[in-house]
Coordinates of C-alpha atoms and ligand atoms in Angstrom, one line a residue:
M160 CA 192.7 69.8 39.2
P161 CA 190.0 72.2 40.1
H162 CA 189.3 75.6 38.1
T163 CA 190.1 78.6 39.3
G164 CA 187.8 82.4 37.8
D165 CA 184.0 82.5 37.6
M166 CA 181.8 81.2 35.8
P167 CA 182.4 81.5 31.6
S168 CA 180.6 84.0 30.1
D169 CA 178.5 81.7 27.7
E170 CA 177.8 80.1 30.5
F171 CA 176.4 82.8 32.6
L172 CA 174.1 84.0 29.3
L173 CA 172.5 80.8 28.9
S174 CA 171.6 80.2 32.8
G175 CA 171.0 83.7 33.1
Q176 CA 168.3 83.4 30.3
S177 CA 166.9 80.2 31.5
L178 CA 166.6 82.1 35.0
I179 CA 164.7 85.2 33.6
E180 CA 162.4 83.1 31.4
W181 CA 161.8 81.3 35.3
V182 CA 161.2 84.6 36.8
A183 CA 158.7 85.6 34.0
N184 CA 156.9 82.2 34.2
Y185 CA 156.9 82.4 38.1
R186 CA 155.2 86.0 37.7
E187 CA 153.3 85.1 34.7
R188 CA 151.4 81.8 36.7
I189 CA 151.8 83.1 40.2
D190 CA 147.9 83.1 40.7
E191 CA 147.6 79.4 39.7
V192 CA 149.5 78.5 43.1
P193 CA 148.5 78.5 46.9
V194 CA 149.9 81.9 48.4
L195 CA 150.5 79.5 51.4
P196 CA 152.9 76.3 51.0
D197 CA 151.9 73.2 52.6
F198 CA 155.1 72.5 54.6
K199 CA 156.2 71.0 57.9
P200 CA 158.8 72.5 60.0
G201 CA 161.9 71.1 59.5
H202 CA 160.8 69.8 55.7
L203 CA 163.1 71.6 53.6
S204 CA 166.0 70.9 56.3
E205 CA 165.5 67.2 55.9
Q206 CA 166.0 67.1 51.9
L207 CA 169.0 69.1 51.9
P208 CA 172.7 67.5 52.1
A209 CA 174.1 68.1 55.3
A210 CA 177.6 69.8 53.9
A211 CA 178.2 71.6 51.1
P212 CA 179.0 69.6 47.4
Q213 CA 182.9 68.9 47.6
S214 CA 182.7 69.2 44.0
G215 CA 180.9 71.9 41.7
E216 CA 177.4 71.1 40.2
P217 CA 175.7 72.5 37.0
M218 CA 173.8 75.4 37.1
Q219 CA 171.0 73.3 35.6
A220 CA 170.6 71.1 38.5
I221 CA 170.5 74.2 40.8
L222 CA 167.7 75.9 38.9
Q223 CA 166.2 72.2 39.0
D224 CA 166.3 72.6 42.9
L225 CA 164.4 75.7 42.6
D226 CA 161.6 74.1 41.5
S227 CA 161.5 70.6 43.5
L228 CA 162.9 71.9 46.9
I229 CA 162.4 75.5 47.3
M230 CA 159.4 76.2 45.6
P231 CA 157.3 74.2 47.9
G232 CA 158.2 76.2 51.0
M233 CA 157.6 79.3 49.4
T234 CA 155.1 81.8 50.9
H235 CA 154.2 83.8 47.5
W236 CA 154.6 87.6 49.2
N237 CA 154.0 88.4 45.2
H238 CA 150.6 86.6 45.2
P239 CA 147.7 88.5 44.9
N240 CA 145.9 87.0 47.2
F241 CA 148.4 88.0 50.0
F242 CA 146.8 90.2 52.3
A243 CA 148.6 89.4 55.6
Y244 CA 150.8 92.0 57.6
F245 CA 151.5 94.5 54.6
S246 CA 151.3 93.4 51.3
I247 CA 154.2 94.2 49.2
T248 CA 154.9 93.5 45.5
G249 CA 159.0 92.6 44.0
S250 CA 157.4 94.7 40.3
G251 CA 159.4 94.1 37.2
P252 CA 161.4 97.2 37.2
G253 CA 162.3 96.5 40.7
I254 CA 163.5 92.8 40.1
L255 CA 165.2 94.3 36.8
G256 CA 166.9 96.9 39.3
E257 CA 168.0 94.7 41.6
L258 CA 169.6 92.4 39.2
A259 CA 171.6 95.2 37.6
S260 CA 172.7 96.2 41.2
A261 CA 173.8 92.6 42.1
A262 CA 175.9 92.9 39.0
F263 CA 177.7 96.1 39.7
N264 CA 178.2 94.8 43.1
I265 CA 179.5 97.5 44.4
N266 CA 180.4 99.1 48.3
G267 CA 178.9 102.5 48.3
M268 CA 180.5 103.0 51.4
L269 CA 182.5 106.5 50.2
W270 CA 181.6 108.5 47.3
K271 CA 185.1 107.1 46.1
T272 CA 184.0 103.6 46.3
S273 CA 181.3 104.3 43.6
P274 CA 180.2 107.7 42.9
A275 CA 177.3 107.4 41.1
A276 CA 175.6 104.9 43.6
T277 CA 176.1 108.0 46.2
E278 CA 175.0 110.4 43.6
L279 CA 171.7 108.2 42.3
E280 CA 170.7 108.0 46.0
Q281 CA 171.1 111.6 46.9
V282 CA 169.5 112.6 43.4
T283 CA 166.4 109.5 43.6
L284 CA 165.9 110.6 47.4
E285 CA 165.0 114.0 46.1
W286 CA 163.0 112.8 44.0
L287 CA 161.0 111.1 46.4
R288 CA 160.8 113.9 49.0
K289 CA 159.4 116.0 46.3
M290 CA 156.8 113.3 45.4
L291 CA 155.8 113.1 49.1
A292 CA 155.9 116.7 49.5
L293 CA 158.1 117.2 52.7
P294 CA 160.3 120.5 53.2
D295 CA 163.1 121.1 50.9
D296 CA 165.3 120.9 53.9
F297 CA 164.9 116.7 54.4
K298 CA 167.8 115.1 53.1
G299 CA 167.2 111.2 52.9
I300 CA 169.2 108.3 53.2
V301 CA 168.7 104.5 52.6
Y302 CA 168.6 101.9 55.4
D303 CA 167.7 98.2 55.0
T304 CA 164.6 98.5 57.2
A305 CA 162.3 100.9 58.9
S306 CA 163.4 99.0 62.3
V307 CA 167.3 100.1 61.5
S308 CA 166.0 103.8 60.0
S309 CA 164.2 104.3 63.7
L310 CA 167.2 103.4 65.5
H311 CA 169.4 105.9 63.7
A312 CA 166.5 109.0 64.0
I313 CA 166.7 107.9 67.7
A314 CA 170.5 107.7 68.1
A315 CA 170.6 111.2 66.5
A316 CA 168.2 112.2 68.7
R317 CA 170.3 111.2 71.7
E318 CA 173.2 113.1 70.2
A319 CA 171.2 116.3 69.8
F320 CA 171.5 116.6 73.6
S321 CA 175.2 117.7 73.1
D322 CA 175.7 118.5 76.9
L323 CA 175.0 114.7 77.6
N324 CA 178.1 113.6 75.0
I325 CA 177.2 110.5 75.1
R326 CA 178.9 109.5 72.1
E327 CA 182.5 110.0 74.4
Q328 CA 181.4 109.0 77.6
G329 CA 178.2 106.3 77.4
M330 CA 175.7 106.5 79.4
A331 CA 176.7 103.6 82.0
G332 CA 177.9 104.5 85.5
R333 CA 177.4 108.2 85.0
P334 CA 175.9 110.1 88.2
D335 CA 175.7 113.2 86.0
C336 CA 173.4 111.0 83.3
P337 CA 169.5 111.4 83.8
R338 CA 167.4 108.7 82.6
L339 CA 166.7 109.3 78.9
I340 CA 163.0 108.9 78.1
L341 CA 161.3 108.2 74.8
Y342 CA 157.5 108.5 73.9
C343 CA 155.6 106.5 71.5
S344 CA 152.0 105.6 71.6
E345 CA 150.8 102.0 72.6
H346 CA 150.2 101.1 68.9
A347 CA 153.7 102.4 67.9
H348 CA 155.7 99.5 66.3
S349 CA 158.1 97.3 68.2
S350 CA 161.0 98.8 66.3
I351 CA 161.1 101.3 68.7
D352 CA 161.2 99.2 71.8
K353 CA 164.3 97.4 69.9
A354 CA 165.6 100.6 69.6
A355 CA 165.6 101.4 72.6
I356 CA 167.3 97.8 73.6
A357 CA 169.9 98.1 71.2
L358 CA 170.9 102.0 71.9
G359 CA 171.3 101.1 75.8
L360 CA 168.2 103.1 76.9
G361 CA 166.5 100.6 78.2
L362 CA 162.7 98.8 77.5
N363 CA 161.9 100.8 81.0
S364 CA 162.8 104.3 79.0
V365 CA 160.0 103.8 76.3
R366 CA 157.1 105.7 77.6
K367 CA 153.6 103.9 75.8
I368 CA 151.1 106.9 75.7
S369 CA 147.3 105.5 75.5
A370 CA 145.4 106.2 72.2
D371 CA 141.9 107.3 72.0
E372 CA 138.9 105.3 70.6
K373 CA 140.4 105.5 67.1
Y374 CA 144.0 104.3 68.2
R375 CA 145.5 107.8 67.8
M376 CA 148.1 108.7 70.4
R377 CA 146.5 111.5 73.0
P378 CA 148.5 114.4 72.9
K379 CA 147.4 115.3 76.7
E380 CA 148.7 112.2 78.1
L381 CA 151.9 113.0 76.4
A382 CA 152.3 116.4 77.9
L383 CA 151.4 115.1 81.1
A384 CA 153.8 112.1 80.9
I385 CA 156.8 114.4 80.2
E386 CA 155.7 116.7 83.1
E387 CA 156.0 113.7 85.1
D388 CA 159.1 112.3 84.0
R389 CA 160.7 116.0 84.3
R390 CA 159.4 116.1 87.9
Q391 CA 161.4 112.6 88.7
G392 CA 164.3 114.2 87.4
W393 CA 164.5 112.5 84.1
R394 CA 165.1 113.6 81.0
P395 CA 162.8 113.5 77.9
F396 CA 164.7 113.3 74.6
C397 CA 162.3 111.8 71.5
V398 CA 158.6 111.3 71.0
V399 CA 157.6 109.0 67.9
A400 CA 154.6 109.4 66.4
T401 CA 153.4 106.8 63.7
V402 CA 151.4 107.4 60.5
G403 CA 149.8 104.4 60.1
T404 CA 150.1 101.9 62.7
T405 CA 150.9 98.4 62.0
S406 CA 147.8 96.9 63.7
T407 CA 145.2 99.5 62.6
T408 CA 146.8 102.2 60.4
S409 CA 145.9 104.9 62.5
I410 CA 147.5 108.4 62.3
D411 CA 148.9 109.9 65.1
P412 CA 148.1 113.7 65.6
V413 CA 151.4 114.7 64.8
Q414 CA 150.4 118.6 64.4
A415 CA 149.4 118.6 68.2
I416 CA 152.7 116.2 69.1
A417 CA 154.5 118.6 67.0
D418 CA 153.5 121.4 69.3
I419 CA 154.3 119.8 72.2
C420 CA 157.7 118.9 71.0
E421 CA 158.7 122.4 69.9
R422 CA 157.7 123.5 73.7
E423 CA 159.7 120.7 75.3
N424 CA 162.7 120.7 73.2
L425 CA 162.0 117.2 71.7
W426 CA 163.1 115.6 68.8
L427 CA 159.9 114.2 67.0
H428 CA 160.5 111.4 64.8
V429 CA 157.5 110.1 62.5
D430 CA 157.4 106.5 61.6
A431 CA 155.5 106.4 58.3
A432 CA 157.1 102.9 57.3
Y433 CA 153.6 101.7 55.6
G434 CA 151.5 105.1 55.6
G435 CA 153.7 107.1 54.0
S436 CA 153.7 106.2 50.5
A437 CA 150.2 107.0 50.2
A438 CA 151.1 110.8 50.3
I439 CA 152.2 110.8 46.8
V440 CA 148.7 110.9 46.4
P441 CA 147.2 114.4 46.5
E442 CA 144.3 113.8 48.0
K443 CA 146.2 111.7 51.0
R444 CA 148.4 114.5 51.4
Y445 CA 146.7 115.4 54.8
I446 CA 148.7 112.3 56.5
F447 CA 151.6 114.3 56.6
D448 CA 149.7 117.4 58.4
G449 CA 152.5 118.2 61.3
C450 CA 155.4 116.2 59.4
D451 CA 157.1 119.0 58.2
R452 CA 157.9 120.1 61.8
A453 CA 159.7 116.7 62.4
D454 CA 163.1 116.0 63.1
S455 CA 163.2 112.6 60.8
L456 CA 160.5 110.5 59.2
V457 CA 160.8 107.0 57.8
M458 CA 159.0 105.5 55.1
N459 CA 159.4 102.0 53.1
P460 CA 159.6 102.1 49.7
H461 CA 159.7 98.5 49.5
K462 CA 156.4 98.4 51.6
W463 CA 153.9 100.3 49.4
L464 CA 156.1 101.6 46.8
F465 CA 156.7 98.5 44.8
V466 CA 160.5 98.7 45.5
P467 CA 161.9 95.2 46.3
V468 CA 162.7 94.4 49.7
D469 CA 165.2 95.5 51.4
F470 CA 164.4 99.4 51.2
S471 CA 163.9 102.4 53.8
V472 CA 164.3 105.7 53.4
L473 CA 165.1 108.1 56.9
F474 CA 164.5 111.4 56.3
T475 CA 165.8 114.4 58.1
S476 CA 166.2 117.9 58.3
R477 CA 169.1 117.4 60.7
P478 CA 171.4 115.5 58.7
E479 CA 174.4 117.5 60.9
V480 CA 173.3 115.8 64.1
L481 CA 172.8 112.3 62.1
R482 CA 176.6 112.6 60.8
Q483 CA 177.9 114.0 64.3
A484 CA 176.2 110.7 66.2
F485 CA 178.4 108.3 63.8
R486 CA 180.9 110.0 61.9
L487 CA 184.6 108.0 62.5
T488 CA 187.2 108.0 59.8
P489 CA 189.9 105.5 60.3
E490 CA 192.9 106.5 58.0
Y491 CA 192.4 104.1 55.8
L492 CA 188.7 105.3 55.0
R493 CA 190.2 108.9 54.1
T494 CA 189.9 110.1 50.4
P495 CA 191.2 113.4 48.8
E496 CA 187.1 114.2 47.5
D497 CA 186.3 113.9 51.6
E498 CA 185.5 117.7 52.1
Q499 CA 183.3 118.1 48.7
V500 CA 181.3 115.2 48.8
E501 CA 178.9 113.1 51.0
N502 CA 180.4 109.5 52.2
Y503 CA 177.1 107.7 53.4
M504 CA 179.1 105.7 55.9
D505 CA 179.1 109.0 58.0
Y506 CA 175.5 108.6 58.5
G507 CA 175.2 105.2 60.2
V508 CA 176.4 102.2 62.0
Q509 CA 177.1 100.5 58.5
L510 CA 180.4 100.7 56.5
G511 CA 179.6 98.4 53.5
R512 CA 176.2 99.8 51.6
R513 CA 174.8 98.5 48.6
F514 CA 173.6 99.8 45.7
R515 CA 170.0 100.0 46.3
A516 CA 169.3 103.5 44.7
L517 CA 169.5 101.7 41.3
K518 CA 165.8 99.6 41.9
L519 CA 164.1 103.2 43.3
W520 CA 165.5 104.5 40.1
F521 CA 164.0 101.7 37.8
V522 CA 160.6 101.9 39.5
L523 CA 160.1 105.6 39.7
R524 CA 161.1 106.1 35.9
Y525 CA 159.3 102.7 34.8
F526 CA 156.4 103.8 36.3
G527 CA 156.6 107.6 36.6
V528 CA 155.1 109.5 39.4
D529 CA 151.4 109.1 37.9
G530 CA 151.4 105.7 37.6
L531 CA 152.4 104.9 40.9
V532 CA 149.9 107.1 42.2
A533 CA 147.5 105.7 40.0
R534 CA 148.6 102.6 41.7
I535 CA 148.2 103.3 45.1
R536 CA 145.0 105.2 44.7
N537 CA 143.1 102.0 43.1
H538 CA 144.8 100.2 46.4
L539 CA 142.6 103.2 48.5
E540 CA 139.7 102.4 46.4
L541 CA 139.9 98.3 46.6
A542 CA 140.1 98.6 50.4
Q543 CA 137.0 101.3 50.9
M544 CA 135.1 98.8 48.6
L545 CA 136.0 95.5 51.0
A546 CA 135.1 97.8 54.3
G547 CA 131.8 98.8 52.9
W548 CA 130.8 95.0 52.0
I549 CA 131.9 94.3 55.7
D550 CA 129.8 97.1 56.8
E551 CA 126.9 96.0 55.1
H552 CA 127.0 92.1 56.6
S553 CA 125.2 91.3 59.7
E554 CA 128.0 88.9 60.4
F555 CA 130.7 90.8 60.6
E556 CA 132.1 94.1 61.8
R557 CA 134.6 96.6 61.0
M558 CA 136.9 97.3 63.9
A559 CA 138.8 100.2 62.9
P560 CA 138.9 103.4 60.4
V561 CA 140.4 102.7 57.2
P562 CA 142.4 105.8 56.1
F563 CA 144.9 103.5 54.2
S564 CA 144.7 100.0 52.3
T565 CA 144.2 97.7 55.3
V566 CA 140.5 96.7 56.8
C567 CA 140.4 95.5 60.5
F568 CA 137.6 93.3 61.2
R569 CA 136.2 90.2 62.9
A570 CA 133.1 87.9 62.7
N571 CA 130.2 89.0 65.1
P572 CA 127.3 86.5 64.3
A573 CA 124.0 86.7 66.3
G574 CA 123.9 84.5 69.7
I575 CA 127.6 84.8 70.6
S576 CA 127.7 87.5 73.4
E577 CA 131.1 86.2 75.4
P578 CA 134.1 88.3 74.7
Q579 CA 136.2 85.3 75.1
Q580 CA 134.2 83.0 72.6
L581 CA 134.3 85.7 70.2
N582 CA 137.9 85.6 70.5
V583 CA 138.0 82.0 70.1
L584 CA 135.6 81.8 67.0
N585 CA 137.8 84.4 65.2
E586 CA 140.7 82.9 66.2
R587 CA 139.6 79.9 64.1
L588 CA 138.2 81.8 61.5
L589 CA 141.7 83.0 60.7
A590 CA 143.4 79.7 60.6
A591 CA 140.4 78.0 58.5
V592 CA 140.7 80.6 55.9
N593 CA 144.7 80.6 56.0
E594 CA 144.5 76.3 56.1
T595 CA 142.4 76.9 52.6
R596 CA 146.3 78.6 51.5
R597 CA 144.0 80.3 48.8
I598 CA 144.1 83.5 50.4
Y599 CA 146.4 84.9 53.5
L600 CA 145.3 87.0 56.1
S601 CA 146.7 87.7 59.5
H602 CA 145.7 89.3 63.1
T603 CA 146.0 91.8 65.9
K604 CA 144.7 92.6 69.4
L605 CA 142.6 95.4 69.8
G606 CA 142.5 96.0 73.5
D607 CA 141.1 92.6 74.5
D608 CA 139.7 91.7 70.9
Y609 CA 141.3 89.7 68.7
V610 CA 140.6 91.2 65.1
L611 CA 141.7 89.9 61.6
R612 CA 143.5 92.2 58.9
F613 CA 143.3 92.7 55.4
A614 CA 146.3 94.3 53.9
I615 CA 145.6 95.2 49.9
G616 CA 149.1 96.5 48.6
N617 CA 150.2 94.2 45.8
L618 CA 150.0 95.3 41.9
R619 CA 148.5 92.2 41.0
T620 CA 145.4 92.3 43.2
E621 CA 142.3 93.3 41.6
E622 CA 138.4 93.9 42.5
R623 CA 138.1 89.9 41.7
H624 CA 140.8 88.8 43.9
I625 CA 139.0 90.6 46.8
S626 CA 135.4 89.5 46.5
T627 CA 136.8 85.9 45.9
A628 CA 138.7 86.3 49.4
W629 CA 135.6 88.2 51.0
K630 CA 133.6 84.9 49.9
I631 CA 136.4 82.7 51.4
V632 CA 136.1 84.2 54.7
Q633 CA 131.9 84.1 54.6
E634 CA 132.3 80.6 53.8
Q635 CA 134.5 79.5 56.1
L636 CA 132.8 81.2 58.9
N637 CA 129.4 79.8 57.9
D638 CA 131.1 76.2 58.3
L639 CA 132.5 77.0 61.8
L640 CA 129.1 77.8 62.6
Ligands
PLP841 C1 156.7 97.3 59.0 C2 157.0 98.5 60.1 C3 157.7 98.6 60.6 C4 159.0 97.8 60.7 O1 159.6 97.5 59.1 P1 160.8 97.2 58.7 O2 161.5 97.6 57.3 O3 160.3 95.9 58.5 O4 162.0 97.3 59.5 C5 158.2 99.9 61.6 N1 157.0 101.1 61.8 C6 155.7 100.6 61.1 C7 154.9 101.7 61.3 C8 155.8 99.3 60.1 O5 154.5 99.2 59.5

């Protein structure tokens, strides 16, 4: 007879202790393993059985396979030499907060279904709002990712035009519903396009505004595009400005964009998924200039505030519009407290939600505001140091300003004048660097140029890691030449 019931407590305690030891050891020795695995597609799948085990297995066997099967296929985002995309950290307090959250395993759809989850989210997001010096009337809500936060912001922007009544009538087959147009710069994140797909606006309704030589949206072009679209009989409804674009971390001129939005009565959404965290550093507050005038703003504590993935926050000064867009309460979800409390299910597509605020609370309390500021400031300084080394080197050039902790550069040695040849060289350089598996960089394209990105954001990254990485890049270029 198979047993019923959960894992016995004594076994949980023993297995739990060995897993915590395993995690502590992993964190301690992460330096000693390559950041990138040597792994062919399908390699793990081939080693795993085709069906789940018929009888249960001992925890010990599972933990062993964590080392023998899973570890070899891991790309270590916690590695101090992870410089690709945007570098992140599953910090100690964050991991522990995640563990406590898993233990509670609540569903915070309603205040009633776990009052502390709703209230801790309200309080910690209010702490975060103050740390970021955002206006008092900005209210926060946690979603999984910036993509989903922006999707909700754009849905609220559409809802704000109540005359169209899209919530009830939809957009299809309606001669009285003009094409709705959404604006962002050519450097905006692809999640904005995806939001347009998901919301039924269509990709052709996303107008990409050209950027200047520092990769910032040109407000004059934005104003012209809006005028042109209005002439066509279309309906501009939302502008997305980016503070810290994904390719180069450029900052759109939010103040000038806000002027246009105000004049044209458009919803202003700011995507600060990566860059937003830097606003807790007093001397970096300027990055949010004009953001107090936004209708909504997204930033990701899971990117650069040391909270484990996933954790994104949407702040909005118009929560009632967001709620109007998504509130829908079937009888079985009514509670006696509905009039007195916030029910987070009213603010989005998802009903169930996990207790994410717990890990933010752990991180904010453990490091404290001063501790977090010091850590982000350190990353900003490390990036400036690297930018300096690149600027001094005759065979490399920096490809964009460095307002945050990400440096865009490429090799440009003497004797190669063909742009295409230069692109091939840099593509091969990136491949060679990553094939060492000792460091991990990624790339982007700026215009026609292939560019390498070096993103600093892990708590374990120190000056010595950056200087070794820089040495590896130079060595690999030498070998290629
Ligand atoms: C990373 C990033 C996103 C997407 O973030 P997810 O949380 O992975 O959806 C969106 N916008 C910008 C500017 C980003 O850097």
